[in-house]
Amino acid sequence: MGARVEFEHRVWQVSGLVDGRVYLAADDGATGCVLATALVSAAGFRVVGQADPEIPAAEEWAALPVAARERALAWQRHIREIETGLPGGPGSGGKVREAYDPQRFTLAEREHAKAAELTALGWTKVSRATVQRRRIAYRKQGLVALVDQRSLRRRSGTGRADERVVAAVLEALRLRRGRKATTVKQIIELAEQIVADRHGRGRVNLPAQASMYRLVKALSDPAEPPGSPARTATGRYRMGGAPPALRPAERVHVATAALGVPVVGEDGRAVAVPVTAAVDGATGCVLASVVHGRQAVPVQLPVLLAEMAVPRVVRPGWREMLRTLHESLPGRLTGVEARLEAAAARPVAVPETLVFDPATAAAGAWLLSVCESLGVSLEAVSARQEGRAVAETVRVLAGLFTRHAAAVAAAGCPGPGGDGPGQPAPCVLSMLHLQDVLDEWITTVWHTRPQEALRHPLMPRAVLSPKEMWQVLLGAAGVLPLPLRARHFAELLPAGRHAITEAGIRLGRRRYDAACLDEHRGRPCPTTDDGRWEVHHHPYDVRQVHIRLPDGELHPLAWTDSAHGLRPFDATVHQRTAQTVTARTRRPAGQPASPGAGAGAAERHAETEAAPQAGPLMQGPDVAQVQGHRASGEGPGWPVWDAQAEAGQW
């Protein structure tokens, strides 16, 4: 409320926020009303006086040496202490040290005190001007500005310690932080134990003892070497738990639950999958949800952040991909146009605090830099500490959706073809279809379903739905959480290096291509040392990837076989697919494990000689059975054969 925004080449003032719509007033008396998601995603929109957030490149941060990254993080804590008095920033808790109390000393005096402290700790060439320069650069450019510029030059990956060993040393330093009796030898022993537990004993080559000592020294914070007491309290809230969320997107919890509906894996077998959802703690809205395989746990948090912070309607190619998936499976709740309208009004926001369990969601160093740029706080807690209510909510969501997905699968496979005469064929959805059905169900059913946990303290008998709770709190808070732009979606996805061939890019045995690759086919990337190109991909959606071309922008590349793999299934194809998957995943009772199991070699030879000769592609029923079903016009869902079936050819 009261903010000034630029929209359609004019400057407006926000005069109201009601039911997801923004009321605008111009200086010349003109007024307007526009949907919030349409306003923030419009071309040329910006908040006057607020810069567009810049997400640091994942490749640039990952290429930095570990020591340079740790040095920058150490500088970050010192700068936070200068500005707020607390190394963890505002709201982190702890006691303000006397020399850095903002109520008693000016900013210049606190910079003098920090320069004297770092000089006493052994930091070289640290003056008040140096501290001030670092602080100003951090405010303008973020965490990357604190990295030693010499480390930003490209270097080869040789001559450095294994990243798995580095991660173990960092974990050991975190676990032993603040303990006075800790020695470097104890940290090395703990790091070696962590490596053995995570990757197996003897599978990771550990550096020599002297190298491990140097590694621990390089990764340690010079202001807090091993054995020094912790200066600030790092624990969670000691009494009463975390404060309740009162605004939309104030605290977003990530939880995982198993689904009871199987999907067809990439190997053709039916597999069980879980769902990971990001639930808003104040309203119960599901801001993001992904269906993934069990081997994909922990889920990558940058992907969830991209799903919840970028509106679907502004993502490149999203409308076309939605139409293809929606029309390829019957039994939908709404039409395509209704889904597009509902997706435009679905809540999206950059969370203020993201709460996750490290066992189910992964946060790396690059994500910390991204969250620092976006102003997102991360809280890593176990399910026992916090989030039990949200975890139970996700389990209820998974149970209700399982029944709906089973009904959709049954509607997609009508007709006979099951285990017995007259029984329907078992239908197993693909991962993409199940994700699309989940998105539709959350928008149409879950967000409009009243929930017992969503009650206002002043109206305890009024049960609200997540969509209604979002509108109520949005109007009461008077603040609209701003989402990210379309270009940020691809930036947040995991990045890798791949070559451009004449056929495009191959990733996960799939081919991706677009017209923007024509002038780069078969050529090396001019901006990388190995000549391969930077490609960002969604680990749970194979329909599209993004490549960074020499212009610096990420361009979308479509999956070339999507039209064939996602075309509408007719009944015959559904039945044959279901029969094939069922035969792979379960064996009928009494059937031996292999042909001729338990029989002698002579008996197996006799069976082979007596068996009819099948065609080169598949083995089918005998000729009499085919003729009988052809005459009656009925059959167990087999396709129609031609006259050559009598000769054993299909």
C-alpha positions as a printed Julia matrix, in Angstrom:
650×3 Matrix{Float64}:
   0.0     0.0     0.0
   1.33    3.39   -1.01
   4.16    2.05   -3.16
   4.8     3.67   -6.53
   5.11    1.34   -9.53
   5.84    1.78  -13.22
   3.27    0.05  -15.45
   2.43    0.62  -19.13
   4.94    3.49  -19.37
   3.3     5.42  -16.5
   3.95    5.79  -12.79
   1.1     4.7   -10.51
   0.54    4.57   -6.77
  -0.91    1.42   -5.19
  -4.17    2.48   -3.55
  -5.65   -0.9    -2.67
  -5.12   -4.69   -2.59
  -8.35   -6.7    -2.66
  -8.83  -10.39   -3.6
  -5.59  -10.64   -5.56
  -6.25   -7.43   -7.52
  -4.25   -4.2    -7.34
  -5.96   -0.81   -7.52
  -3.78    1.91   -9.04
  -4.01    5.71   -9.1
  -1.96    8.05  -11.31
  -0.91   11.62  -10.58
  -3.31   12.97  -13.23
  -6.32   11.38  -11.53
  -6.54    8.24  -13.69
  -7.35    4.99  -11.88
  -7.11    1.33  -12.78
  -7.52   -2.21  -11.47
  -5.39   -5.15  -12.62
  -4.77   -8.72  -11.49
  -1.7    -8.85   -9.25
   0.01  -11.65  -11.19
  -0.64   -9.83  -14.48
   0.77   -6.6   -13.04
   4.06   -7.97  -11.73
   4.65  -10.09  -14.86
   3.94   -7.29  -17.35
   6.75   -5.99  -19.54
   8.38   -2.89  -18.09
   6.91   -3.32  -14.6
   9.09   -2.24  -11.71
   8.75   -0.85   -8.21
  10.06    2.72   -8.11
  13.12    2.9    -5.88
  13.63   -0.87   -5.76
  16.22   -2.6    -7.93
  15.47   -5.86   -9.7
  17.21   -8.71   -7.77
  20.18  -10.3    -9.48
  20.74  -14.01   -8.92
  24.42  -14.98   -8.93
  25.36  -17.48  -11.62
  25.69  -21.04  -10.33
  28.7   -21.78  -12.53
  30.56  -18.7   -11.3
  30.02  -19.54   -7.62
  30.81  -23.27   -8.04
  34.09  -22.46   -9.84
  35.43  -20.49   -6.87
  37.95  -22.18   -4.56
  36.51  -23.32   -1.26
  38.85  -21.05    0.69
  37.65  -18.0    -1.28
  34.0   -18.88   -0.64
  34.62  -19.35    3.08
  36.55  -16.06    3.23
  33.59  -14.27    1.62
  31.16  -15.86    4.09
  33.4   -14.76    6.95
  33.39  -11.19    5.63
  29.6   -11.4     5.39
  29.27  -12.22    9.1
  31.57   -9.32   10.05
  29.66   -6.86    7.86
  26.36   -7.99    9.34
  27.77   -7.41   12.8
  28.86   -3.9    11.81
  25.43   -2.98   10.48
  23.12   -4.72   12.96
  25.32   -5.74   15.88
  24.65   -9.47   15.22
  26.74  -11.69   12.89
  23.59  -13.52   11.84
  21.73  -10.37   10.89
  18.47   -9.01   12.31
  16.29  -11.56   14.03
  19.09  -14.1    14.45
  19.16  -13.82   18.24
  22.17  -13.63   20.5
  23.85  -10.85   22.46
  25.19   -7.7    20.87
  28.84   -7.09   21.64
  29.54   -3.73   23.23
  31.8    -2.4    20.47
  29.13   -3.02   17.8
  26.02   -1.74   19.54
  24.15    0.46   16.99
  22.45    2.33   19.83
  25.77    3.56   21.28
  28.22    3.88   18.39
  28.04    5.36   14.9
  28.65    3.32   11.75
  32.12    4.81   11.32
  33.06    3.9    14.9
  31.86    0.34   14.4
  33.95    0.08   11.21
  37.02    1.28   13.15
  36.35   -1.36   15.81
  35.99   -4.14   13.23
  39.23   -3.14   11.48
  41.08   -3.24   14.81
  39.57   -6.63   15.67
  40.48   -8.24   12.32
  44.01   -6.84   12.49
  44.44   -8.33   15.97
  43.21  -11.68   14.63
  45.91  -11.72   11.95
  44.05  -10.37    8.92
  46.51   -8.37    6.81
  45.88   -4.96    5.24
  42.56   -4.38    7.0
  41.89   -0.72    7.69
  38.72    1.22    8.3
  38.66    2.21    4.59
  38.95   -1.47    3.61
  36.04   -2.44    5.84
  33.93    0.42    4.5
  34.73   -0.49    0.89
  33.77   -4.13    1.5
  30.54   -3.15    3.21
  29.44   -0.82    0.39
  30.32   -3.4    -2.26
  28.31   -6.03   -0.39
  25.25   -3.76   -0.31
  25.48   -3.19   -4.09
  26.47   -6.59   -5.47
  25.83   -9.13   -2.74
  28.03  -11.98   -1.59
  30.03  -12.21   -4.82
  31.5    -8.75   -4.16
  33.24  -10.12   -1.04
  35.15  -12.78   -2.99
  38.8   -12.11   -3.75
  38.85  -10.92   -7.36
  41.89  -13.08   -8.09
  39.72  -16.13   -7.4
  37.23  -15.14  -10.09
  39.7   -15.99  -12.82
  39.14  -19.36  -14.46
  41.26  -22.16  -13.08
  41.56  -25.84  -13.8
  40.09  -28.42  -11.46
  43.44  -30.13  -10.84
  45.44  -29.7    -7.69
  42.44  -29.26   -5.35
  41.0   -31.49   -2.69
  38.02  -33.72   -3.41
  34.75  -31.81   -2.97
  33.41  -34.68   -0.85
  36.32  -34.27    1.56
  35.79  -30.5     1.6
  32.11  -30.95    2.44
  33.01  -33.33    5.25
  35.54  -30.88    6.74
  32.98  -28.09    6.65
  30.44  -30.32    8.36
  33.0   -31.27   11.03
  33.82  -27.6    11.63
  30.12  -26.82   12.0
  29.54  -29.68   14.44
  32.55  -28.77   16.6
  32.02  -25.01   16.45
  32.16  -23.28   19.83
  33.71  -26.2    21.78
  36.77  -25.1    23.71
  38.38  -28.55   23.86
  38.31  -29.08   20.08
  41.62  -29.62   18.28
  42.45  -29.77   14.58
  43.19  -33.48   14.91
  39.71  -34.13   16.28
  38.17  -32.22   13.35
  40.22  -34.3    10.88
  39.12  -37.56   12.53
  35.49  -36.44   12.5
  35.73  -35.44    8.81
  37.21  -38.84    7.91
  34.36  -40.54    9.77
  31.79  -38.42    7.89
  33.35  -39.37    4.53
  33.28  -43.07    5.47
  29.64  -42.92    6.6
  28.42  -41.06    3.51
  30.42  -42.68    0.72
  31.79  -45.91    2.18
  35.15  -46.65    3.73
  37.98  -46.63    1.21
  35.92  -45.24   -1.7
  37.19  -41.65   -1.39
  40.9   -40.92   -1.51
  41.74  -38.84    1.54
  44.6   -36.32    1.39
  47.75  -36.76    3.44
  47.76  -35.69    7.08
  49.65  -32.48    6.32
  47.23  -31.63    3.51
  44.29  -32.21    5.83
  45.8   -29.79    8.35
  46.13  -27.14    5.63
  42.59  -27.81    4.46
  41.13  -27.37    7.94
  43.1   -24.15    8.38
  41.88  -22.84    5.01
  38.23  -23.62    5.73
  38.2   -22.27    9.27
  36.99  -18.76    9.99
  40.04  -16.71   11.08
  37.84  -14.95   13.63
  36.7   -18.29   15.08
  39.52  -20.87   14.8
  38.97  -24.42   16.15
  38.81  -24.43   19.93
  37.5   -20.87   20.33
  34.14  -20.3    22.05
  31.19  -19.29   19.94
  30.56  -15.56   20.02
  26.81  -15.7    19.33
  24.06  -18.18   20.03
  23.25  -20.21   16.9
  20.4   -22.31   18.26
  16.74  -21.93   17.46
  14.19  -20.13   19.58
  14.61  -21.47   23.1
  11.05  -21.06   24.31
   7.75  -21.47   22.57
   9.18  -22.52   19.18
   9.16  -20.33   16.11
   6.78  -17.36   16.01
   3.55  -17.98   14.05
   3.35  -16.77   10.49
   0.97  -13.82   10.11
   1.6   -12.84    6.47
   1.45  -14.76    3.19
   4.83  -16.3     2.3
   6.3   -15.3     5.67
   7.27  -18.88    6.52
   7.14  -21.61    3.86
   7.69  -25.23    4.94
   8.98  -28.04    2.7
   7.75  -31.58    3.42
   7.62  -34.93    1.58
   4.99  -37.69    1.57
   4.59  -40.94   -0.36
   1.94  -41.35   -3.05
  -0.05  -44.55   -3.39
  -0.32  -44.36   -7.18
   2.44  -45.91   -9.34
   3.92  -44.28  -12.43
   5.78  -45.62  -15.43
   9.51  -45.14  -14.94
  12.03  -44.53  -17.69
  12.75  -48.27  -17.85
   9.08  -49.1   -18.47
   8.42  -50.5   -15.01
   5.81  -49.25  -12.59
   7.43  -47.49   -9.61
   6.11  -45.71   -6.53
   6.88  -42.0    -6.21
   6.69  -39.4    -3.41
   5.61  -35.78   -3.66
   7.51  -32.85   -2.12
   5.48  -29.71   -1.49
   6.25  -26.19   -0.26
   3.32  -25.14    1.95
   2.75  -21.6     3.18
   2.58  -21.71    6.98
   0.05  -18.89    7.3
  -2.47  -19.77    4.59
  -1.92  -23.46    3.81
  -1.48  -22.72    0.09
   0.78  -25.1    -1.83
   3.2   -22.73   -3.54
   5.17  -25.54   -5.23
   4.89  -29.32   -5.6
   7.01  -31.81   -7.54
   6.57  -35.53   -8.12
   9.91  -37.34   -8.21
  11.45  -40.76   -7.84
  12.6   -42.15   -4.52
  16.2   -41.97   -5.7
  15.81  -38.19   -6.2
  15.67  -37.51   -2.43
  16.77  -35.04   -1.13
  14.96  -32.68   -3.49
  16.89  -29.7    -4.81
  15.65  -26.53   -3.11
  16.53  -24.16   -6.01
  14.0   -26.02   -8.16
  11.3   -25.6    -5.51
  12.23  -21.92   -5.2
  11.83  -21.48   -8.96
   8.46  -23.28   -8.91
   7.05  -21.14   -6.1
   8.54  -17.76   -7.09
   7.97  -17.58  -10.88
   4.36  -17.47  -12.19
   3.55  -20.31  -14.54
   1.92  -18.08  -17.11
   5.17  -16.18  -17.79
   7.44  -19.22  -18.22
   8.57  -19.73  -21.83
   6.49  -22.34  -23.64
   4.37  -23.2   -20.61
   0.99  -22.63  -22.27
   1.79  -24.94  -25.2
   3.15  -27.66  -22.9
   0.04  -27.41  -20.69
  -2.29  -27.85  -23.66
  -0.37  -30.92  -24.87
  -0.48  -32.65  -21.48
  -4.06  -31.66  -20.73
  -5.45  -32.96  -24.01
  -3.49  -36.24  -23.91
  -5.37  -37.63  -20.89
  -9.16  -37.78  -20.38
 -11.04  -37.44  -17.1
  -9.98  -33.84  -16.33
 -11.65  -31.61  -13.75
 -11.74  -28.46  -15.89
 -11.06  -27.34  -19.43
  -7.84  -25.87  -20.77
  -9.03  -22.26  -20.72
 -10.29  -22.61  -17.13
  -6.92  -24.02  -16.11
  -5.08  -21.11  -17.71
  -7.29  -18.65  -15.84
  -6.84  -20.51  -12.54
  -3.06  -20.69  -13.01
  -2.93  -16.9   -13.45
  -4.57  -16.44  -10.05
  -2.62  -19.15   -8.22
  -0.49  -17.71   -5.37
   3.21  -17.21   -6.18
   5.76  -15.41   -4.03
   9.38  -15.29   -2.92
   9.27  -16.61    0.67
  10.67  -14.59    3.53
  11.81  -17.74    5.37
  12.15  -21.22    3.86
  11.99  -24.02    6.45
  13.21  -27.44    5.29
  14.45  -30.77    6.6
  17.98  -31.57    5.33
  16.95  -35.23    5.02
  14.36  -34.41    2.33
  15.66  -31.19    0.74
  19.21  -30.17   -0.21
  20.68  -26.67    0.11
  24.12  -25.98   -1.35
  26.48  -23.03   -1.22
  25.05  -21.57   -4.42
  21.53  -21.6    -2.93
  22.82  -19.63    0.05
  24.13  -16.98   -2.33
  20.8   -16.91   -4.21
  18.81  -16.55   -1.01
  21.14  -13.77    0.12
  20.42  -11.89   -3.11
  16.65  -12.39   -2.8
  16.48  -11.71    0.94
  15.3   -15.25    1.78
  16.19  -16.75    5.16
  16.87  -20.51    5.36
  16.09  -22.65    8.4
  17.3   -26.25    8.4
  15.33  -28.16   11.03
  14.43  -31.79   11.51
  10.84  -33.01   11.39
  10.96  -33.61   15.15
  11.76  -29.97   15.91
   9.23  -28.17   13.77
   6.89  -28.7    10.87
   4.92  -31.69   12.16
   1.65  -29.99   11.3
   2.87  -29.18    7.79
   4.17  -32.73    7.33
   0.77  -34.07    8.36
  -0.88  -31.66    5.92
   1.28  -32.96    3.06
   0.44  -36.57    4.05
  -3.29  -35.74    3.93
  -2.78  -34.07    0.56
  -0.96  -37.15   -0.75
  -3.73  -39.47    0.46
  -6.55  -37.45   -1.11
  -4.67  -36.99   -4.36
  -3.89  -40.72   -4.58
  -7.61  -41.49   -4.79
  -8.13  -38.81   -7.44
  -5.16  -40.02   -9.51
  -6.46  -43.6    -9.37
  -9.81  -42.39  -10.73
  -8.09  -40.47  -13.53
  -6.01  -43.55  -14.41
  -9.16  -45.71  -14.51
 -10.89  -43.18  -16.76
  -7.92  -43.23  -19.09
  -8.07  -47.02  -19.69
 -11.66  -48.02  -20.46
 -12.62  -51.42  -21.79
 -11.44  -55.0   -21.16
  -7.89  -56.21  -21.03
  -7.25  -56.93  -17.34
  -6.32  -60.13  -15.59
  -9.71  -61.78  -16.13
 -12.55  -61.65  -18.64
 -14.44  -58.37  -18.5
 -11.98  -56.73  -16.08
 -10.58  -53.27  -16.99
  -6.96  -52.97  -17.95
  -4.67  -51.6   -15.23
  -3.52  -48.12  -16.29
  -0.26  -46.58  -15.08
   0.35  -42.87  -15.69
   3.65  -41.36  -16.74
   5.58  -39.01  -14.45
   4.67  -35.97  -16.58
   0.96  -36.85  -16.63
   0.9   -37.4   -12.86
   2.6   -34.03  -12.25
   0.08  -32.29  -14.5
  -2.87  -33.99  -12.77
  -1.42  -32.95   -9.4
  -1.09  -29.29  -10.46
  -4.68  -29.28  -11.7
  -5.99  -30.96   -8.52
  -4.16  -28.56   -6.19
  -5.44  -25.49   -8.03
  -9.01  -26.76   -8.46
  -9.64  -28.87   -5.34
  -7.05  -28.39   -2.6
  -6.93  -24.59   -2.65
 -10.75  -24.39   -2.56
 -11.27  -27.11    0.08
 -11.97  -25.81    3.64
  -9.44  -27.05    6.19
  -9.89  -27.39    9.93
  -6.5   -25.83   10.65
  -7.36  -22.6     8.81
  -9.36  -20.6    11.34
  -9.0   -16.98   12.36
  -8.55  -16.48   16.14
 -11.44  -13.99   16.21
 -13.72  -16.33   14.23
 -12.85  -19.83   15.44
 -16.01  -21.38   13.99
 -15.34  -20.19   10.44
 -13.38  -22.8     8.48
 -11.56  -21.27    5.51
  -9.93  -22.7     2.42
  -6.28  -21.94    1.54
  -7.37  -19.61   -1.26
  -9.69  -17.69    1.08
  -7.04  -17.52    3.81
  -4.54  -16.11    1.29
  -6.98  -13.36    0.3
  -7.83  -12.54    3.93
  -4.22  -12.23    5.1
  -3.15  -10.48    1.91
  -5.72   -7.77    2.47
  -4.89   -7.49    6.18
  -1.12   -7.3     5.65
  -1.35   -4.68    2.91
   1.8    -6.1     1.31
   1.9    -8.18   -1.88
   4.83  -10.65   -2.04
   6.53   -9.94   -5.37
   7.38  -12.96   -7.57
  10.42  -13.28   -9.81
  10.61  -12.6   -13.53
  10.48  -15.2   -16.3
  14.26  -15.12  -16.83
  14.87  -16.14  -13.22
  13.13  -19.5   -13.67
  15.87  -20.98  -15.85
  18.63  -19.38  -13.75
  17.47  -21.27  -10.66
  17.49  -24.68  -12.37
  20.55  -26.97  -12.01
  23.26  -26.3   -14.58
  25.56  -28.64  -16.47
  27.94  -28.62  -19.45
  26.99  -30.26  -22.77
  28.1   -30.13  -26.4
  25.97  -28.91  -29.31
  25.91  -31.47  -32.11
  24.28  -31.35  -35.52
  21.2   -32.97  -33.95
  21.02  -30.53  -31.03
  21.73  -31.37  -27.39
  21.4   -34.82  -25.84
  20.56  -35.03  -22.16
  19.33  -38.13  -20.34
  18.99  -40.04  -23.66
  16.68  -37.33  -24.95
  17.3   -34.84  -27.72
  16.53  -31.12  -27.43
  16.64  -28.72  -30.34
  15.52  -25.26  -31.49
  16.23  -22.83  -34.3
  18.5   -20.72  -32.06
  21.16  -23.48  -32.25
  21.56  -23.34  -36.04
  24.61  -21.06  -36.05
  26.28  -22.94  -33.16
  25.91  -26.59  -34.25
  29.16  -28.51  -33.98
  31.01  -25.48  -32.59
  32.61  -25.11  -29.16
  31.43  -22.55  -26.65
  33.67  -19.46  -26.85
  33.22  -18.58  -23.15
  34.23  -21.89  -21.5
  37.56  -23.67  -21.25
  36.29  -27.13  -22.3
  34.16  -25.84  -25.19
  30.92  -27.2   -23.81
  27.81  -25.08  -23.32
  26.01  -24.21  -20.11
  22.64  -26.01  -20.04
  20.01  -25.64  -17.29
  17.44  -28.42  -16.9
  14.48  -29.18  -14.65
  15.31  -32.49  -12.92
  11.6   -33.39  -12.6
  10.35  -32.1   -15.99
  12.01  -33.41  -19.16
   9.97  -31.4   -21.65
  12.37  -28.47  -21.89
  15.95  -27.34  -21.17
  17.63  -23.94  -21.37
  21.01  -23.13  -22.93
  23.13  -20.01  -22.42
  24.25  -18.66  -25.77
  27.0   -16.06  -26.38
  24.47  -13.24  -25.91
  24.38  -14.18  -22.21
  20.68  -15.12  -22.19
  19.16  -18.54  -21.49
  17.16  -19.81  -24.47
  14.56  -22.62  -24.17
  15.03  -25.85  -26.11
  12.06  -28.2   -26.6
  12.16  -31.97  -26.32
  12.0   -33.16  -29.93
   9.94  -36.29  -29.14
   7.38  -34.6   -26.9
   4.69  -34.64  -29.6
   5.1   -38.42  -29.95
   5.56  -39.24  -26.27
   2.64  -37.09  -25.05
   0.13  -37.56  -27.88
  -3.43  -38.56  -26.9
  -3.63  -42.28  -26.12
  -6.45  -44.3   -27.64
  -7.94  -47.29  -25.82
  -5.88  -49.92  -27.66
  -2.55  -48.25  -26.92
  -3.58  -47.8   -23.3
  -4.45  -51.47  -22.91
  -1.29  -52.73  -24.6
   0.9   -50.4   -22.52
  -0.79  -51.49  -19.31
  -0.44  -55.19  -20.16
   3.26  -54.78  -20.94
   3.97  -52.87  -17.72
   1.96  -55.37  -15.66
   3.88  -58.29  -17.16
   7.16  -56.63  -16.23
   6.28  -55.68  -12.68
   4.4   -58.72  -11.34
   4.2   -62.45  -12.19
   0.88  -64.39  -11.95
   0.61  -67.03   -9.23
   1.96  -70.43  -10.26
   4.05  -69.13  -13.15
   7.71  -70.24  -12.95
  10.49  -67.68  -12.77
  11.81  -68.64  -16.2
  10.59  -70.8   -19.13
  11.04  -74.46  -18.34
  12.0   -73.85  -14.69
  12.11  -77.14  -12.79
  12.11  -79.28  -15.96
  14.95  -81.17  -17.46
  16.91  -80.2   -20.52
  15.17  -82.82  -22.65
  11.73  -81.56  -21.63
  12.69  -77.95  -22.37
  13.99  -79.06  -25.79
  10.71  -80.85  -26.51
   8.72  -77.79  -25.52
  10.85  -75.63  -27.82
  10.34  -77.96  -30.76
   6.56  -78.12  -30.19
   6.11  -74.34  -29.76
   4.73  -72.47  -32.8
   7.06  -70.1   -34.62
   6.38  -66.47  -33.75
   7.12  -63.36  -35.76
  10.35  -61.39  -35.45
   8.89  -58.68  -33.16
   6.53  -60.32  -30.67
   4.98  -63.65  -29.8
   1.17  -63.84  -29.94
  -1.7   -66.35  -29.69
  -2.1   -69.28  -32.02
  -3.85  -69.07  -35.39
  -7.09  -70.72  -34.25
  -7.49  -68.26  -31.39
  -6.85  -65.34  -33.74
  -9.41  -66.6   -36.25
 -11.97  -67.17  -33.52
 -11.69  -63.64  -32.18
 -11.67  -62.23  -35.7
 -14.94  -63.99  -36.47
 -16.64  -62.93  -33.24
 -15.31  -59.37  -33.26
 -14.25  -59.69  -29.62
 -10.91  -60.14  -27.94
  -8.81  -59.29  -24.94
  -7.72  -55.93  -26.31
  -5.4   -57.29  -29.03
  -4.79  -55.27  -32.18
  -6.19  -56.51  -35.5
  -4.05  -58.93  -37.51
  -3.96  -59.28  -41.29
  -4.28  -62.44  -43.33
  -0.59  -63.25  -42.9
  -1.22  -64.11  -39.24
  -1.92  -67.69  -40.32
   1.68  -67.9   -41.56
   3.04  -66.71  -38.21
   3.74  -63.15  -39.4
   2.34  -60.01  -37.75
